[in-house]
Amino acid sequence: MFDPRILYGLVPLPWWGYVLFTFCVVQLMFLGITLFLHREQSHGGLELHPALRHFFRFWLWFSSGTVTKQWVAVHRRHHAFADQPGDPHSPVIFGIRRVLLEGYELYVAAARNPEIVENYGRGTPDDWLERNVYSRFPVWGLVAFIALQLVLFGVLAILMA
């Protein structure tokens, strides 16, 4: 017999509930990027409470597979070489089309460069969780996030993710 939970998950919502949930998830990611990764970790222009700092660090790993040290390193490298050779994602160097369509690939290429990560990623969290979970298994967070969404919201989670 067909089980409708496969389609709707454990938490069936009205159409606007799925939209609202997705909107909130994206907004939390943007807040994490803006406040935690950019303002606090990259530039030191803000100091978050340790609980909030860890929440954003977990949330970004969980919802996108982001590793703090890599993101910060790529961003700092971008500032060090803004629109010059060495900038990991400059539209002047790579072209606006490539940056818009392949920006993730450009980020990953820079994040995989150990010289960039070591030189520009200093001062980022370096605790047990960072070394043994977040940095070691960045994809696990995203896989767990999508699996949880599939269980909660069924096949609609594919569109939400």
Coordinates of C-alpha atoms in Angstrom, one line a residue:
M1 CA 0.0 0.0 0.0
F2 CA 1.2 3.5 -0.8
D3 CA 2.3 5.6 2.1
P4 CA 1.6 9.3 1.6
R5 CA 4.4 10.3 4.0
I6 CA 6.8 9.6 1.2
L7 CA 5.3 12.5 -0.7
Y8 CA 4.6 14.9 2.2
G9 CA 7.1 13.7 4.9
L10 CA 6.4 13.7 8.7
V11 CA 5.5 17.4 8.7
P12 CA 2.9 18.2 6.0
L13 CA 2.6 22.0 5.6
P14 CA 0.4 24.2 3.5
W15 CA 2.2 25.5 0.3
W16 CA 3.2 28.7 2.0
G17 CA 4.7 26.8 5.0
Y18 CA 7.2 25.2 2.7
V19 CA 8.0 28.6 1.2
L20 CA 8.3 30.2 4.6
F21 CA 10.6 27.4 5.9
T22 CA 12.8 27.7 2.9
F23 CA 13.0 31.4 3.2
C24 CA 14.0 31.2 6.9
V25 CA 16.7 28.6 6.1
V26 CA 18.2 30.8 3.5
Q27 CA 18.0 33.9 5.7
L28 CA 19.8 32.0 8.5
M29 CA 22.5 31.1 6.0
F30 CA 22.8 34.8 4.8
L31 CA 23.0 35.9 8.5
G32 CA 25.7 33.3 9.1
I33 CA 27.7 34.4 6.1
T34 CA 27.3 38.1 6.7
L35 CA 27.7 38.3 10.5
F36 CA 29.9 35.3 11.3
L37 CA 32.0 34.5 8.3
H38 CA 32.4 38.0 6.8
R39 CA 32.2 40.5 9.7
E40 CA 33.6 38.5 12.6
Q41 CA 35.9 35.9 11.1
S42 CA 37.2 37.6 8.0
H43 CA 37.5 41.2 9.2
G44 CA 37.2 41.2 13.0
G45 CA 34.7 44.0 12.8
L46 CA 32.2 42.2 15.2
E47 CA 32.5 39.9 18.1
L48 CA 29.6 37.5 18.5
H49 CA 28.7 35.6 21.7
P50 CA 30.4 32.2 21.7
A51 CA 27.0 30.4 21.6
L52 CA 25.9 32.4 18.5
R53 CA 29.4 31.9 16.9
H54 CA 29.1 28.2 17.3
F55 CA 25.5 28.1 16.1
F56 CA 26.5 29.9 12.9
R57 CA 29.5 27.7 12.4
F58 CA 27.3 24.5 12.8
W59 CA 24.5 25.9 10.7
L60 CA 26.7 26.8 7.8
W61 CA 28.4 23.4 7.9
F62 CA 25.0 21.6 8.3
S63 CA 23.1 23.6 5.6
S64 CA 25.8 24.2 3.0
G65 CA 29.0 22.2 3.9
T66 CA 30.9 25.4 4.5
V67 CA 34.2 25.1 6.3
T68 CA 35.0 28.4 8.2
K69 CA 38.7 28.5 7.6
Q70 CA 38.3 27.8 3.9
W71 CA 35.6 30.5 3.4
V72 CA 37.6 33.0 5.4
A73 CA 40.8 32.3 3.5
V74 CA 39.3 32.6 0.1
H75 CA 37.6 35.9 1.1
R76 CA 40.7 37.4 2.6
R77 CA 42.7 36.3 -0.5
H78 CA 40.0 38.1 -2.6
H79 CA 40.6 41.3 -0.6
A80 CA 44.4 41.0 -0.8
F81 CA 44.3 40.7 -4.7
A82 CA 41.0 42.4 -5.5
D83 CA 40.5 42.3 -9.3
Q84 CA 44.2 41.5 -9.9
P85 CA 45.9 38.2 -10.7
G86 CA 45.6 36.0 -7.6
D87 CA 42.0 37.0 -6.8
P88 CA 40.1 33.7 -6.6
H89 CA 36.8 35.0 -8.0
S90 CA 37.4 38.3 -9.8
P91 CA 35.0 39.2 -12.6
V92 CA 37.8 41.3 -14.1
I93 CA 40.1 38.3 -14.2
F94 CA 37.6 35.5 -14.9
G95 CA 34.7 37.4 -16.6
I96 CA 31.4 38.2 -15.0
R97 CA 29.7 35.3 -16.7
R98 CA 32.1 32.7 -15.3
V99 CA 31.9 34.2 -11.8
L100 CA 28.1 34.2 -11.9
L101 CA 27.8 30.7 -13.4
E102 CA 30.9 29.0 -11.9
G103 CA 31.5 31.0 -8.8
Y104 CA 31.2 27.9 -6.6
E105 CA 33.8 26.0 -8.7
L106 CA 36.2 29.0 -8.4
Y107 CA 35.7 29.1 -4.6
V108 CA 36.3 25.3 -4.3
A109 CA 39.5 25.6 -6.4
A110 CA 40.9 28.3 -4.1
A111 CA 39.7 26.5 -1.0
R112 CA 41.6 23.3 -2.0
N113 CA 44.8 25.3 -2.3
P114 CA 46.6 24.6 1.1
E115 CA 48.8 27.6 0.7
I116 CA 45.8 29.9 0.5
V117 CA 44.1 28.2 3.4
E118 CA 47.1 28.4 5.6
N119 CA 48.2 31.9 4.7
Y120 CA 44.8 33.5 4.8
G121 CA 42.8 31.3 7.2
R122 CA 44.6 32.2 10.4
G123 CA 42.6 33.1 13.5
T124 CA 39.6 30.9 12.6
P125 CA 38.3 28.3 15.0
D126 CA 40.6 25.4 15.6
D127 CA 38.9 23.2 18.2
W128 CA 38.1 19.5 18.2
L129 CA 34.9 20.0 16.3
E130 CA 36.5 22.0 13.6
R131 CA 39.4 19.5 13.1
N132 CA 37.5 16.3 13.5
V133 CA 34.0 17.0 12.1
Y134 CA 33.6 20.3 10.2
S135 CA 36.9 20.4 8.3
R136 CA 37.3 16.6 8.0
F137 CA 33.8 15.8 6.8
P138 CA 32.3 19.0 5.2
V139 CA 29.8 17.1 3.0
W140 CA 28.3 15.2 5.9
G141 CA 26.6 18.3 7.2
L142 CA 24.9 18.9 3.9
V143 CA 23.9 15.2 3.5
A144 CA 22.4 15.1 7.0
F145 CA 20.6 18.4 6.3
I146 CA 19.0 17.1 3.0
A147 CA 18.2 13.7 4.6
L148 CA 16.5 15.4 7.5
Q149 CA 14.5 17.6 5.1
L150 CA 13.4 14.5 3.1
V151 CA 12.2 12.9 6.3
L152 CA 10.4 16.0 7.5
F153 CA 9.0 17.3 4.2
G154 CA 9.0 14.4 1.7
V155 CA 9.9 14.8 -2.0
L156 CA 9.2 18.6 -1.8
A157 CA 12.5 18.8 0.2
I158 CA 14.2 18.3 -3.2
L159 CA 12.9 21.6 -4.4
M160 CA 13.5 23.2 -1.0
A161 CA 17.1 22.2 -0.9

